[in-house]
Amino acid sequence: DTGVSQDPRHKITKRGQNVTFRCDPISEHNRLYWYRQTLGQGPEFLTYFQNEAQLEKSRLLSDRFSAERPKGSFSTLEIQRTEQGDSAMYLCASSLLGRGLGTEAFFGQGTRLTVV
Amino acid sequence: DQQVKQNSPSLSVQEGRISILNCDYTNSMFDYFLWYKKYPAEGPTFLISISSIKDKNEDGRFTVFLNKSAKHLSLHIVPSQPGDSAVYFCAVNTDKLIFGTGTRLQVFP
């Protein structure tokens, strides 16, 4: 399978705990995006990387959230001191910059986070 | 402020008929638009896209129309099939994707 892979698929955690999610993009893709989706909403942009550089972070991304892409390949998204409002589907996507802005992004299956 | 709007949260269509999903955007500088389809518990899947230099793009049963003066795009599915039942998101590419809130399409026999 050469698509975008996310791990874990589901995570249940107690409020106040830290969680970390992993995303493995399509191998030749140089851009990697993180989105969050809650019920009844479209995916909301959180942050994106071009290779290992984090180019943009949304205002939605509080300082409890941090993302890395250390070698320009896989990425991790960490949420510290989780709150119930963090419960959502976290989606990762990748794309290949170089064909212009028209290149579509391919999504993984997401990580469903439930904070109890 | 919603830059991409899908004002119909749901649509129900009979199998074999046309499904028309609509999307409005606010910024006339947007120049690349995409439609994604999402099944429950899965990530969005790319469906079709259109550049602002075109007003129509077709791929099999799916056609996207772009009306730049109205800042409106639509997705036509003909003929609709039960397997098309999903949530459809329109998105604009501004170096990242900005999504609408989605329209849930149900195709019934």
CSV table of N, CA, C and O in Angstrom, one decimal, chain A residues 9-10 31 33 35 37 39-45 48 55-56 59 89 91 97 100-110 112, chain B residues 1-2 6 31-34 36 38 40-47 49 87 89 92-102 104:
chain,number,residue,atom,x,y,z
A,9,ARG,N,-5.2,4.4,14.5
A,9,ARG,CA,-6.5,4.8,13.9
A,9,ARG,C,-7.4,5.3,14.9
A,9,ARG,O,-8.2,6.2,14.6
A,10,HIS,N,-7.3,4.8,16.1
A,10,HIS,CA,-8.1,5.3,17.2
A,10,HIS,C,-7.3,5.5,18.5
A,10,HIS,O,-6.4,4.7,18.7
A,31,ARG,N,5.2,17.7,0.4
A,31,ARG,CA,4.3,18.5,1.2
A,31,ARG,C,3.5,17.6,2.1
A,31,ARG,O,3.0,16.5,1.6
A,33,TYR,N,0.4,17.8,5.3
A,33,TYR,CA,-0.5,18.7,5.9
A,33,TYR,C,-1.2,17.9,7.1
A,33,TYR,O,-1.4,16.7,7.0
A,35,TYR,N,-4.8,18.2,9.3
A,35,TYR,CA,-6.1,18.8,9.4
A,35,TYR,C,-6.8,18.2,10.6
A,35,TYR,O,-6.5,17.1,11.1
A,37,GLN,N,-10.9,17.4,11.9
A,37,GLN,CA,-12.3,17.4,11.5
A,37,GLN,C,-13.2,17.0,12.7
A,37,GLN,O,-13.0,16.0,13.3
A,39,LEU,N,-17.5,16.7,13.9
A,39,LEU,CA,-18.8,16.3,13.3
A,39,LEU,C,-19.5,17.5,12.7
A,39,LEU,O,-19.6,18.6,13.3
A,40,GLY,N,-19.9,17.3,11.5
A,40,GLY,CA,-20.7,18.4,10.8
A,40,GLY,C,-19.8,19.5,10.2
A,40,GLY,O,-20.4,20.4,9.6
A,41,GLN,N,-18.5,19.3,10.3
A,41,GLN,CA,-17.6,20.4,9.8
A,41,GLN,C,-16.7,19.8,8.7
A,41,GLN,O,-16.5,18.6,8.6
A,42,GLY,N,-16.2,20.6,7.8
A,42,GLY,CA,-15.2,20.2,6.9
A,42,GLY,C,-13.8,20.1,7.6
A,42,GLY,O,-13.7,20.7,8.7
A,43,PRO,N,-12.9,19.5,7.0
A,43,PRO,CA,-11.5,19.5,7.6
A,43,PRO,C,-11.0,20.9,7.8
A,43,PRO,O,-11.1,21.7,6.9
A,44,GLU,N,-10.4,21.1,9.0
A,44,GLU,CA,-9.9,22.4,9.3
A,44,GLU,C,-8.3,22.3,9.3
A,44,GLU,O,-7.8,21.5,9.9
A,45,PHE,N,-7.7,23.2,8.6
A,45,PHE,CA,-6.3,23.2,8.4
A,45,PHE,C,-5.6,23.5,9.8
A,45,PHE,O,-6.0,24.4,10.5
A,48,TYR,N,1.3,22.8,7.9
A,48,TYR,CA,1.8,22.0,6.8
A,48,TYR,C,3.3,22.2,6.7
A,48,TYR,O,3.9,23.2,7.2
A,55,LEU,N,5.9,25.4,7.3
A,55,LEU,CA,5.7,26.7,6.6
A,55,LEU,C,4.6,27.5,7.2
A,55,LEU,O,4.6,28.7,7.0
A,56,GLU,N,3.6,26.9,7.7
A,56,GLU,CA,2.4,27.6,8.2
A,56,GLU,C,1.7,26.9,9.3
A,56,GLU,O,1.7,25.7,9.3
A,59,ARG,N,-4.1,29.5,13.3
A,59,ARG,CA,-4.4,30.1,14.6
A,59,ARG,C,-5.1,29.1,15.5
A,59,ARG,O,-5.2,29.3,16.7
A,89,MET,N,-11.3,14.0,14.6
A,89,MET,CA,-10.6,13.2,13.7
A,89,MET,C,-9.4,14.0,13.2
A,89,MET,O,-9.6,15.1,12.8
A,91,LEU,N,-6.5,14.4,10.6
A,91,LEU,CA,-6.2,13.9,9.2
A,91,LEU,C,-4.9,14.4,8.7
A,91,LEU,O,-4.5,15.6,9.0
A,97,LEU,N,4.5,19.1,-4.5
A,97,LEU,CA,4.7,20.5,-5.1
A,97,LEU,C,5.6,20.4,-6.2
A,97,LEU,O,6.6,19.7,-6.2
A,100,GLY,N,2.7,22.8,-9.6
A,100,GLY,CA,1.9,24.0,-9.4
A,100,GLY,C,0.8,23.8,-8.4
A,100,GLY,O,0.7,22.7,-7.8
A,101,LEU,N,0.1,24.8,-8.1
A,101,LEU,CA,-0.9,24.8,-7.0
A,101,LEU,C,-2.0,23.8,-7.3
A,101,LEU,O,-2.8,23.5,-6.4
A,102,GLY,N,-2.1,23.3,-8.5
A,102,GLY,CA,-3.2,22.5,-8.8
A,102,GLY,C,-3.1,21.1,-8.3
A,102,GLY,O,-4.1,20.3,-8.5
A,103,THR,N,-2.0,20.7,-7.8
A,103,THR,CA,-1.9,19.3,-7.3
A,103,THR,C,-2.8,19.0,-6.2
A,103,THR,O,-2.7,19.7,-5.2
A,104,GLU,N,-3.5,17.9,-6.3
A,104,GLU,CA,-4.4,17.5,-5.2
A,104,GLU,C,-3.6,16.9,-4.1
A,104,GLU,O,-2.5,16.4,-4.3
A,105,ALA,N,-4.2,17.0,-2.9
A,105,ALA,CA,-3.6,16.3,-1.7
A,105,ALA,C,-4.3,15.0,-1.5
A,105,ALA,O,-5.5,14.9,-1.7
A,106,PHE,N,-3.6,14.0,-1.1
A,106,PHE,CA,-4.1,12.7,-0.8
A,106,PHE,C,-4.1,12.5,0.8
A,106,PHE,O,-3.1,12.7,1.4
A,107,PHE,N,-5.2,12.0,1.3
A,107,PHE,CA,-5.4,11.9,2.7
A,107,PHE,C,-5.2,10.5,3.2
A,107,PHE,O,-5.5,9.5,2.5
A,108,GLY,N,-4.8,10.4,4.4
A,108,GLY,CA,-4.8,9.1,5.1
A,108,GLY,C,-6.2,8.9,5.7
A,108,GLY,O,-7.1,9.7,5.5
A,109,GLN,N,-6.3,7.8,6.4
A,109,GLN,CA,-7.6,7.4,7.0
A,109,GLN,C,-7.9,8.1,8.3
A,109,GLN,O,-9.1,8.0,8.8
A,110,GLY,N,-7.0,8.8,8.8
A,110,GLY,CA,-7.3,9.6,10.0
A,110,GLY,C,-7.0,8.9,11.3
A,110,GLY,O,-7.0,7.7,11.4
A,112,ARG,N,-8.8,8.9,15.0
A,112,ARG,CA,-9.9,9.4,15.8
A,112,ARG,C,-9.5,9.5,17.3
A,112,ARG,O,-9.1,8.5,17.9
B,1,ASP,N,-14.6,33.3,9.6
B,1,ASP,CA,-15.3,33.6,8.3
B,1,ASP,C,-15.1,32.5,7.3
B,1,ASP,O,-14.0,32.1,7.1
B,2,GLN,N,-16.2,32.0,6.8
B,2,GLN,CA,-16.2,30.9,5.9
B,2,GLN,C,-15.8,31.4,4.5
B,2,GLN,O,-16.5,32.1,3.9
B,6,GLN,N,-20.8,25.6,1.6
B,6,GLN,CA,-21.7,24.7,1.1
B,6,GLN,C,-23.0,24.8,1.9
B,6,GLN,O,-23.1,24.3,3.0
B,31,ASP,N,-8.0,30.2,-7.5
B,31,ASP,CA,-7.9,29.8,-8.9
B,31,ASP,C,-7.8,28.3,-9.1
B,31,ASP,O,-7.6,27.8,-10.2
B,32,TYR,N,-8.0,27.5,-8.0
B,32,TYR,CA,-8.0,26.1,-8.2
B,32,TYR,C,-8.9,25.5,-7.2
B,32,TYR,O,-8.8,25.7,-6.0
B,33,PHE,N,-9.8,24.6,-7.7
B,33,PHE,CA,-10.9,24.1,-6.9
B,33,PHE,C,-11.0,22.6,-7.0
B,33,PHE,O,-10.7,22.0,-8.1
B,34,LEU,N,-11.4,22.0,-5.9
B,34,LEU,CA,-11.4,20.5,-5.9
B,34,LEU,C,-12.6,20.0,-5.2
B,34,LEU,O,-13.2,20.7,-4.4
B,36,TYR,N,-13.9,16.6,-3.0
B,36,TYR,CA,-13.5,15.4,-2.3
B,36,TYR,C,-14.8,14.7,-1.8
B,36,TYR,O,-15.8,15.3,-1.5
B,38,LYS,N,-16.1,11.7,1.0
B,38,LYS,CA,-15.7,11.1,2.3
B,38,LYS,C,-16.8,10.1,2.8
B,38,LYS,O,-17.9,10.5,3.0
B,40,PRO,N,-17.8,7.5,6.0
B,40,PRO,CA,-17.6,7.5,7.4
B,40,PRO,C,-16.3,6.7,7.8
B,40,PRO,O,-16.0,5.7,7.2
B,41,ALA,N,-15.6,7.3,8.8
B,41,ALA,CA,-14.4,6.7,9.4
B,41,ALA,C,-13.3,6.5,8.4
B,41,ALA,O,-12.3,5.7,8.6
B,42,GLU,N,-13.3,7.3,7.3
B,42,GLU,CA,-12.2,7.3,6.3
B,42,GLU,C,-11.8,8.7,6.0
B,42,GLU,O,-12.5,9.7,6.3
B,43,GLY,N,-10.6,8.9,5.5
B,43,GLY,CA,-10.2,10.2,5.1
B,43,GLY,C,-10.8,10.6,3.7
B,43,GLY,O,-11.4,9.7,3.0
B,44,PRO,N,-10.9,11.9,3.4
B,44,PRO,CA,-11.4,12.3,2.2
B,44,PRO,C,-10.6,11.8,1.0
B,44,PRO,O,-9.4,11.6,1.0
B,45,THR,N,-11.4,11.5,-0.1
B,45,THR,CA,-10.8,11.0,-1.3
B,45,THR,C,-11.0,12.0,-2.4
B,45,THR,O,-12.1,12.5,-2.7
B,46,PHE,N,-9.9,12.3,-3.1
B,46,PHE,CA,-10.0,13.3,-4.2
B,46,PHE,C,-10.9,12.7,-5.3
B,46,PHE,O,-10.8,11.6,-5.7
B,47,LEU,N,-11.7,13.6,-5.9
B,47,LEU,CA,-12.7,13.2,-6.9
B,47,LEU,C,-12.4,13.9,-8.2
B,47,LEU,O,-12.2,13.3,-9.2
B,49,SER,N,-11.2,18.1,-10.1
B,49,SER,CA,-10.7,19.4,-9.8
B,49,SER,C,-11.0,20.3,-11.0
B,49,SER,O,-11.2,19.8,-12.1
B,87,VAL,N,-20.3,12.0,2.0
B,87,VAL,CA,-20.3,13.4,2.2
B,87,VAL,C,-19.3,14.0,1.2
B,87,VAL,O,-18.2,13.5,1.0
B,89,PHE,N,-17.2,17.3,-0.1
B,89,PHE,CA,-16.6,18.6,0.3
B,89,PHE,C,-16.0,19.3,-1.0
B,89,PHE,O,-15.3,18.7,-1.8
B,92,VAL,N,-10.8,24.8,-1.9
B,92,VAL,CA,-10.0,25.7,-2.8
B,92,VAL,C,-8.6,25.5,-2.3
B,92,VAL,O,-8.3,25.3,-1.2
B,93,ASN,N,-7.7,25.5,-3.3
B,93,ASN,CA,-6.2,25.3,-3.1
B,93,ASN,C,-5.6,26.7,-3.0
B,93,ASN,O,-5.5,27.4,-4.1
B,94,THR,N,-5.1,27.1,-1.8
B,94,THR,CA,-4.4,28.4,-1.7
B,94,THR,C,-3.0,28.1,-1.1
B,94,THR,O,-2.6,28.8,-0.2
B,95,ASP,N,-2.4,27.1,-1.6
B,95,ASP,CA,-1.1,26.6,-1.0
B,95,ASP,C,-1.4,25.6,0.1
B,95,ASP,O,-0.6,24.8,0.5
B,96,LYS,N,-2.6,25.6,0.6
B,96,LYS,CA,-3.2,24.5,1.4
B,96,LYS,C,-4.7,24.5,1.0
B,96,LYS,O,-5.2,25.4,0.3
B,97,LEU,N,-5.3,23.4,1.4
B,97,LEU,CA,-6.7,23.3,1.0
B,97,LEU,C,-7.6,23.9,2.1
B,97,LEU,O,-7.4,23.6,3.3
B,98,ILE,N,-8.6,24.7,1.6
B,98,ILE,CA,-9.6,25.2,2.5
B,98,ILE,C,-10.9,24.6,2.1
B,98,ILE,O,-11.3,24.7,1.0
B,99,PHE,N,-11.6,23.9,3.1
B,99,PHE,CA,-12.7,23.1,2.8
B,99,PHE,C,-14.0,23.8,3.2
B,99,PHE,O,-14.1,24.6,4.1
B,100,GLY,N,-15.1,23.5,2.5
B,100,GLY,CA,-16.4,23.8,2.9
B,100,GLY,C,-16.9,22.8,4.0
B,100,GLY,O,-16.1,21.9,4.4
B,101,THR,N,-18.1,23.0,4.4
B,101,THR,CA,-18.6,22.2,5.5
B,101,THR,C,-19.2,20.9,5.1
B,101,THR,O,-19.5,20.0,5.9
B,102,GLY,N,-19.4,20.7,3.8
B,102,GLY,CA,-19.8,19.4,3.2
B,102,GLY,C,-21.3,19.3,3.0
B,102,GLY,O,-22.1,20.0,3.6
B,104,ARG,N,-24.1,16.1,2.6
B,104,ARG,CA,-24.3,14.6,2.7
B,104,ARG,C,-25.2,14.2,1.6
B,104,ARG,O,-26.4,14.7,1.5
